[in-house]
Amino acid sequence: MTAANPHPLYPHLFAPLDLGFCTLPNRVLMGSMHTGLEDHARDFPKLAAYFAERAAGGVGLIVTGGFSPNIAGWLKPFGGTLGWSWQARKHRQVTDAVHAHGSRICLQILHAGRYGYHPLQVAPSRIKSPINPFTPRALSARGVERQIQAFVDSARLARDAGYDGVEVMGSEGYLLNQFTAPRTNGRDDAFGGDATRRMRFAVEIVRRIREACGPDFILIYRLSMIDLVDGGLAWDEVVAQARAVEAAGATLVNTGIGWHEARVPTISTSVPRGAFSGITARLKPEVALPLVTTNRINMPTVAERILAAGDADMVSMARPLLADPQWVAKARDARTDEINTCIACNQACLDHVFENKRASCLVNPRACAETELNYAPTREPWRVAVVGAGPAGLACATIAAERGHQVTLFDAASAIGGQFNLAKRIPGKEEFHETLRYFARRIEQTGVELRLDTRADAAALSGFDHIVLATGITPRVIDLPGADHPKVVGYRDVLDGSVAVGAKVAIIGAGGIGFDVAEFLVHEGPSPALDPARWHAEWGVDLAYGDNRGGLAPARPEPPAREIWLLQRSPGKLGGKLGKTTGWIHRATLKAKRVHMLGGVEYLGVDERGLRIRRDGEEQLLAVDHVVVCAGQEPFKPLVEQLGGFNVQVHVIGGADVAAELDAKRAIDQGSRLAAAL
Ligand code: FAD
Ligand code: NAP
Ligand code: SF4
């Protein structure tokens, strides 16, 4: 694409970007994301394959997950480091693989500072982070100099290893950000005190890397444009820092949003798309170098809108490229409806990283498993029946058909999607629509024969070589006096609108679905996830900064639509099993909506007056209009018995296989792996 010949759909997204010494083919930067493959030399071939697929998919510039420049900067013991020449050699596999596809790649240098999960961590001052049990050692003046030098050495090693540049991580509350913010910098030497001295550490790093690596080396500085913590930067300090790193030799400034300890969600699915690009837009007129914006940009229309408005020069996407390595190529070739959209669930990427597991993707189990899970054409095409078009059945049917099997997909409902059709109604889960759009298109493309409104029985399933039962679940029925009272309703009826509930509602069960039903019932009207201004007000985000450091304002949650009691039998905190990186968001949302969250509840019965419970030995009456049962699920697979006499291979996947703690991640993964093996 050129200025004279722009892309017909996304002219700004596919406009080349001239960096002076090289030209990027488009405005997509694959943002840094830790996958777990960075930490061991043995995983580098997998890391190379992972990046190679994204490079082949046309991404303009890639940034690796964070590598520490030294041991003090480790995120965790023995985490990925680039500090010695013997470590640089293995990186050649990665850079060669990316260059073979004509793309470019920068190494991110990330010094965790007080976020390091180990006792050797250092920081500008001895101030412990609220999310880490270790207290950092305050750096001496010589120690500061050693850290700066470590960054420069790491950048030089990156250049030697074939990287096209580096990204210096200056945001998210890591070491550089700990220097720049008064919250964590109590020094009174040349690296602490006023804003100029606080940012000196970061600026020196940029200046010396530029000096050491020469003029034709991409140097991205990730700048925290809104810290979202008390004691963060003031807006004029953000501007001053951007100007200083520009003068020191940065090529691009990337946007960082929020510290890890911030109590404002920044990337979860309930954050509106592009909710933070306004902050990059505010910086645009202050500097001349190109700016990259980020967070919750997952579809080409969103990216194009931001770029066309002039809010930024590039968009950064990390998780969307995990979800679909062909994202750029599909947008470029006007195949937008084929994009497997990141739904921002964090379930297989960030949650895995926090659990010390390799990252993957809920909607794309091949992510980070490119060398292991492949969908090669079959040599033996079978006639395959898949019963159930929920996530498990959809993944299995479409991959099996892609491999060359002749697949018929049955669903008793009149639309594909199974429980995703309920999930998509939850405020903040609108992205689930995209997964259904993606699978609908995949069914067309792969030639799956789809039979909706068809409850498959044994007769309908004769003549197939393989039968896959992906028939899902049935909600657990609870044994409770008054369970048949009209006040008692199931979550499916509430979510699909069959039952309208009253102003006071008790929810039995506080698992994923109990929480979702509570969110559904406290909201009324359009979802705040679709309206950035309302969402900012609810969470206290002030892109205009006002007088507040860190871009925080008092949160102004909208009043709840109903009074809700969310109950569980087990004692302790509710939502303990929700995702590591998202559970706190669900709890905070419900707290802001004044939901009564009660653990250690014994259910005594339901009658005209409401729900009677016992808690701490005391009986209470919750005078509610309705009681919604969200007490878990059981596998639904009556066909297993009916097919007992068939001489055919029967496979059971998804909720039909295991309902306890089943989620869509497991359902899609299981469906995909079965299809790969058929
Ligand atoms: P299902 O989705 O239950 O699909 C089974 C399908 O089989 C149905 O469409 C049914 O009509 C069909 N069927 C059954 N019997 C027959 C038959 N004989 N013939 C034809 N068709 C038949 N998971 C997450 O990971 N993250 C979330 O954020 C999340 N949120 C959720 C929110 C809500 C409100 C709900 C209800 C669920 C949520 N889940 C979430 C769970 C997730 O949706 C399920 O884990 C997933 O849908 C299970 O997929 P499945 O394919 O096994 O079964
Ligand atoms: P769940 O997570 O297993 O929760 C079931 C809840 O019901 C628990 O709170 C349980 O707690 C309670 N319960 C169990 N048996 C009961 C009984 N006999 N009487 C009363 N209460 C009982 O199941 P779910 O909420 O139905 O969710 C189903 C699946 O969908 C889960 O795998 C979940 O992960 C997934 N999902 C995920 C998300 C997400 O955001 N990731 C959202 C929705 C759903 P006590 O026993 O302590 O009362
Ligand atoms: Fe996106 Fe969820 Fe996949 Fe992570 S696991 S990349 S958030 S869809």
PDB file of N, CA and C in Angstrom, residues 625-668:
ATOM      1  N   ASP A 625     -37.797 -11.362  46.041  1.00  0.00           N
ATOM      2  CA  ASP A 625     -38.876 -11.700  45.110  1.00  0.00           C
ATOM      3  C   ASP A 625     -38.557 -12.996  44.368  1.00  0.00           C
ATOM      4  N   HIS A 626     -37.260 -13.204  44.122  1.00  0.00           N
ATOM      5  CA  HIS A 626     -36.854 -14.414  43.398  1.00  0.00           C
ATOM      6  C   HIS A 626     -35.549 -14.979  43.952  1.00  0.00           C
ATOM      7  N   VAL A 627     -35.405 -16.280  43.744  1.00  0.00           N
ATOM      8  CA  VAL A 627     -34.166 -16.968  44.100  1.00  0.00           C
ATOM      9  C   VAL A 627     -33.662 -17.622  42.817  1.00  0.00           C
ATOM     10  N   VAL A 628     -32.472 -17.199  42.364  1.00  0.00           N
ATOM     11  CA  VAL A 628     -31.934 -17.765  41.114  1.00  0.00           C
ATOM     12  C   VAL A 628     -30.902 -18.834  41.481  1.00  0.00           C
ATOM     13  N   VAL A 629     -31.093 -20.027  40.949  1.00  0.00           N
ATOM     14  CA  VAL A 629     -30.180 -21.128  41.288  1.00  0.00           C
ATOM     15  C   VAL A 629     -29.045 -21.182  40.272  1.00  0.00           C
ATOM     16  N   CYS A 630     -27.835 -21.016  40.775  1.00  0.00           N
ATOM     17  CA  CYS A 630     -26.611 -21.091  39.952  1.00  0.00           C
ATOM     18  C   CYS A 630     -25.657 -22.048  40.666  1.00  0.00           C
ATOM     19  N   ALA A 631     -26.138 -23.255  40.906  1.00  0.00           N
ATOM     20  CA  ALA A 631     -25.416 -24.181  41.789  1.00  0.00           C
ATOM     21  C   ALA A 631     -24.544 -25.163  41.014  1.00  0.00           C
ATOM     22  N   GLY A 632     -24.008 -24.748  39.890  1.00  0.00           N
ATOM     23  CA  GLY A 632     -23.115 -25.623  39.121  1.00  0.00           C
ATOM     24  C   GLY A 632     -23.869 -26.439  38.101  1.00  0.00           C
ATOM     25  N   GLN A 633     -23.143 -27.342  37.489  1.00  0.00           N
ATOM     26  CA  GLN A 633     -23.695 -28.059  36.338  1.00  0.00           C
ATOM     27  C   GLN A 633     -23.289 -29.530  36.368  1.00  0.00           C
ATOM     28  N   GLU A 634     -24.076 -30.347  35.664  1.00  0.00           N
ATOM     29  CA  GLU A 634     -23.766 -31.776  35.528  1.00  0.00           C
ATOM     30  C   GLU A 634     -23.646 -32.088  34.039  1.00  0.00           C
ATOM     31  N   PRO A 635     -22.804 -33.060  33.663  1.00  0.00           N
ATOM     32  CA  PRO A 635     -22.714 -33.429  32.245  1.00  0.00           C
ATOM     33  C   PRO A 635     -24.070 -33.889  31.716  1.00  0.00           C
ATOM     34  N   PHE A 636     -24.334 -33.523  30.458  1.00  0.00           N
ATOM     35  CA  PHE A 636     -25.579 -33.940  29.817  1.00  0.00           C
ATOM     36  C   PHE A 636     -25.191 -34.829  28.630  1.00  0.00           C
ATOM     37  N   LYS A 637     -25.418 -36.149  28.768  1.00  0.00           N
ATOM     38  CA  LYS A 637     -24.983 -37.041  27.681  1.00  0.00           C
ATOM     39  C   LYS A 637     -25.858 -38.287  27.589  1.00  0.00           C
ATOM     40  N   PRO A 638     -27.185 -38.112  27.481  1.00  0.00           N
ATOM     41  CA  PRO A 638     -28.055 -39.289  27.412  1.00  0.00           C
ATOM     42  C   PRO A 638     -27.739 -40.167  26.202  1.00  0.00           C
ATOM     43  N   LEU A 639     -27.118 -39.586  25.170  1.00  0.00           N
ATOM     44  CA  LEU A 639     -26.848 -40.364  23.961  1.00  0.00           C
ATOM     45  C   LEU A 639     -25.802 -41.460  24.185  1.00  0.00           C
ATOM     46  N   VAL A 640     -24.995 -41.303  25.204  1.00  0.00           N
ATOM     47  CA  VAL A 640     -23.956 -42.318  25.431  1.00  0.00           C
ATOM     48  C   VAL A 640     -24.602 -43.684  25.574  1.00  0.00           C
ATOM     49  N   GLU A 641     -25.658 -43.741  26.369  1.00  0.00           N
ATOM     50  CA  GLU A 641     -26.340 -45.020  26.580  1.00  0.00           C
ATOM     51  C   GLU A 641     -27.026 -45.505  25.313  1.00  0.00           C
ATOM     52  N   GLN A 642     -27.690 -44.552  24.645  1.00  0.00           N
ATOM     53  CA  GLN A 642     -28.421 -44.937  23.421  1.00  0.00           C
ATOM     54  C   GLN A 642     -27.496 -45.490  22.341  1.00  0.00           C
ATOM     55  N   LEU A 643     -26.248 -45.026  22.364  1.00  0.00           N
ATOM     56  CA  LEU A 643     -25.330 -45.457  21.305  1.00  0.00           C
ATOM     57  C   LEU A 643     -24.530 -46.693  21.704  1.00  0.00           C
ATOM     58  N   GLY A 644     -24.858 -47.236  22.884  1.00  0.00           N
ATOM     59  CA  GLY A 644     -24.099 -48.378  23.416  1.00  0.00           C
ATOM     60  C   GLY A 644     -23.954 -49.518  22.425  1.00  0.00           C
ATOM     61  N   GLY A 645     -25.010 -49.803  21.673  1.00  0.00           N
ATOM     62  CA  GLY A 645     -24.976 -50.954  20.770  1.00  0.00           C
ATOM     63  C   GLY A 645     -24.347 -50.661  19.412  1.00  0.00           C
ATOM     64  N   PHE A 646     -24.026 -49.401  19.141  1.00  0.00           N
ATOM     65  CA  PHE A 646     -23.493 -49.026  17.823  1.00  0.00           C
ATOM     66  C   PHE A 646     -22.043 -49.475  17.682  1.00  0.00           C
ATOM     67  N   ASN A 647     -21.704 -49.956  16.478  1.00  0.00           N
ATOM     68  CA  ASN A 647     -20.315 -50.306  16.229  1.00  0.00           C
ATOM     69  C   ASN A 647     -19.622 -49.085  15.620  1.00  0.00           C
ATOM     70  N   VAL A 648     -19.347 -48.108  16.483  1.00  0.00           N
ATOM     71  CA  VAL A 648     -18.831 -46.828  16.005  1.00  0.00           C
ATOM     72  C   VAL A 648     -18.018 -46.209  17.140  1.00  0.00           C
ATOM     73  N   GLN A 649     -17.068 -45.381  16.772  1.00  0.00           N
ATOM     74  CA  GLN A 649     -16.268 -44.726  17.815  1.00  0.00           C
ATOM     75  C   GLN A 649     -17.027 -43.536  18.365  1.00  0.00           C
ATOM     76  N   VAL A 650     -17.281 -43.546  19.662  1.00  0.00           N
ATOM     77  CA  VAL A 650     -17.992 -42.432  20.293  1.00  0.00           C
ATOM     78  C   VAL A 650     -17.009 -41.666  21.184  1.00  0.00           C
ATOM     79  N   HIS A 651     -16.950 -40.361  20.989  1.00  0.00           N
ATOM     80  CA  HIS A 651     -16.066 -39.506  21.792  1.00  0.00           C
ATOM     81  C   HIS A 651     -16.942 -38.518  22.551  1.00  0.00           C
ATOM     82  N   VAL A 652     -16.607 -38.264  23.802  1.00  0.00           N
ATOM     83  CA  VAL A 652     -17.389 -37.302  24.588  1.00  0.00           C
ATOM     84  C   VAL A 652     -16.462 -36.142  24.974  1.00  0.00           C
ATOM     85  N   ILE A 653     -16.877 -34.925  24.641  1.00  0.00           N
ATOM     86  CA  ILE A 653     -16.005 -33.771  24.900  1.00  0.00           C
ATOM     87  C   ILE A 653     -16.776 -32.631  25.571  1.00  0.00           C
ATOM     88  N   GLY A 654     -16.013 -31.667  26.085  1.00  0.00           N
ATOM     89  CA  GLY A 654     -16.597 -30.454  26.669  1.00  0.00           C
ATOM     90  C   GLY A 654     -17.373 -30.756  27.940  1.00  0.00           C
ATOM     91  N   GLY A 655     -18.429 -29.979  28.178  1.00  0.00           N
ATOM     92  CA  GLY A 655     -19.213 -30.152  29.391  1.00  0.00           C
ATOM     93  C   GLY A 655     -19.844 -31.521  29.488  1.00  0.00           C
ATOM     94  N   ALA A 656     -20.129 -32.132  28.350  1.00  0.00           N
ATOM     95  CA  ALA A 656     -20.702 -33.478  28.372  1.00  0.00           C
ATOM     96  C   ALA A 656     -19.722 -34.472  28.985  1.00  0.00           C
ATOM     97  N   ASP A 657     -18.439 -34.169  28.890  1.00  0.00           N
ATOM     98  CA  ASP A 657     -17.413 -35.049  29.454  1.00  0.00           C
ATOM     99  C   ASP A 657     -17.230 -34.750  30.945  1.00  0.00           C
ATOM    100  N   VAL A 658     -16.822 -33.532  31.251  1.00  0.00           N
ATOM    101  CA  VAL A 658     -16.627 -33.116  32.650  1.00  0.00           C
ATOM    102  C   VAL A 658     -17.299 -31.760  32.810  1.00  0.00           C
ATOM    103  N   ALA A 659     -18.232 -31.660  33.753  1.00  0.00           N
ATOM    104  CA  ALA A 659     -18.893 -30.359  33.943  1.00  0.00           C
ATOM    105  C   ALA A 659     -18.260 -29.588  35.088  1.00  0.00           C
ATOM    106  N   ALA A 660     -17.666 -30.312  36.043  1.00  0.00           N
ATOM    107  CA  ALA A 660     -17.115 -29.631  37.217  1.00  0.00           C
ATOM    108  C   ALA A 660     -15.997 -28.708  36.763  1.00  0.00           C
ATOM    109  N   GLU A 661     -16.157 -27.468  37.092  1.00  0.00           N
ATOM    110  CA  GLU A 661     -15.167 -26.453  36.766  1.00  0.00           C
ATOM    111  C   GLU A 661     -14.784 -26.433  35.290  1.00  0.00           C
ATOM    112  N   LEU A 662     -15.718 -26.854  34.450  1.00  0.00           N
ATOM    113  CA  LEU A 662     -15.444 -26.782  33.012  1.00  0.00           C
ATOM    114  C   LEU A 662     -15.579 -25.335  32.566  1.00  0.00           C
ATOM    115  N   ASP A 663     -14.715 -24.918  31.717  1.00  0.00           N
ATOM    116  CA  ASP A 663     -14.934 -23.631  31.077  1.00  0.00           C
ATOM    117  C   ASP A 663     -14.678 -23.786  29.586  1.00  0.00           C
ATOM    118  N   ALA A 664     -14.921 -22.690  28.852  1.00  0.00           N
ATOM    119  CA  ALA A 664     -14.803 -22.763  27.395  1.00  0.00           C
ATOM    120  C   ALA A 664     -13.364 -23.052  26.966  1.00  0.00           C
ATOM    121  N   LYS A 665     -12.410 -22.663  27.794  1.00  0.00           N
ATOM    122  CA  LYS A 665     -11.014 -22.945  27.442  1.00  0.00           C
ATOM    123  C   LYS A 665     -10.813 -24.445  27.294  1.00  0.00           C
ATOM    124  N   ARG A 666     -11.299 -25.180  28.280  1.00  0.00           N
ATOM    125  CA  ARG A 666     -11.130 -26.635  28.208  1.00  0.00           C
ATOM    126  C   ARG A 666     -11.975 -27.229  27.092  1.00  0.00           C
ATOM    127  N   ALA A 667     -13.168 -26.679  26.902  1.00  0.00           N
ATOM    128  CA  ALA A 667     -14.065 -27.216  25.871  1.00  0.00           C
ATOM    129  C   ALA A 667     -13.431 -27.069  24.482  1.00  0.00           C
ATOM    130  N   ILE A 668     -12.920 -25.874  24.189  1.00  0.00           N
ATOM    131  CA  ILE A 668     -12.342 -25.634  22.855  1.00  0.00           C
ATOM    132  C   ILE A 668     -11.045 -26.419  22.691  1.00  0.00           C
TER     133      ILE A 668
END
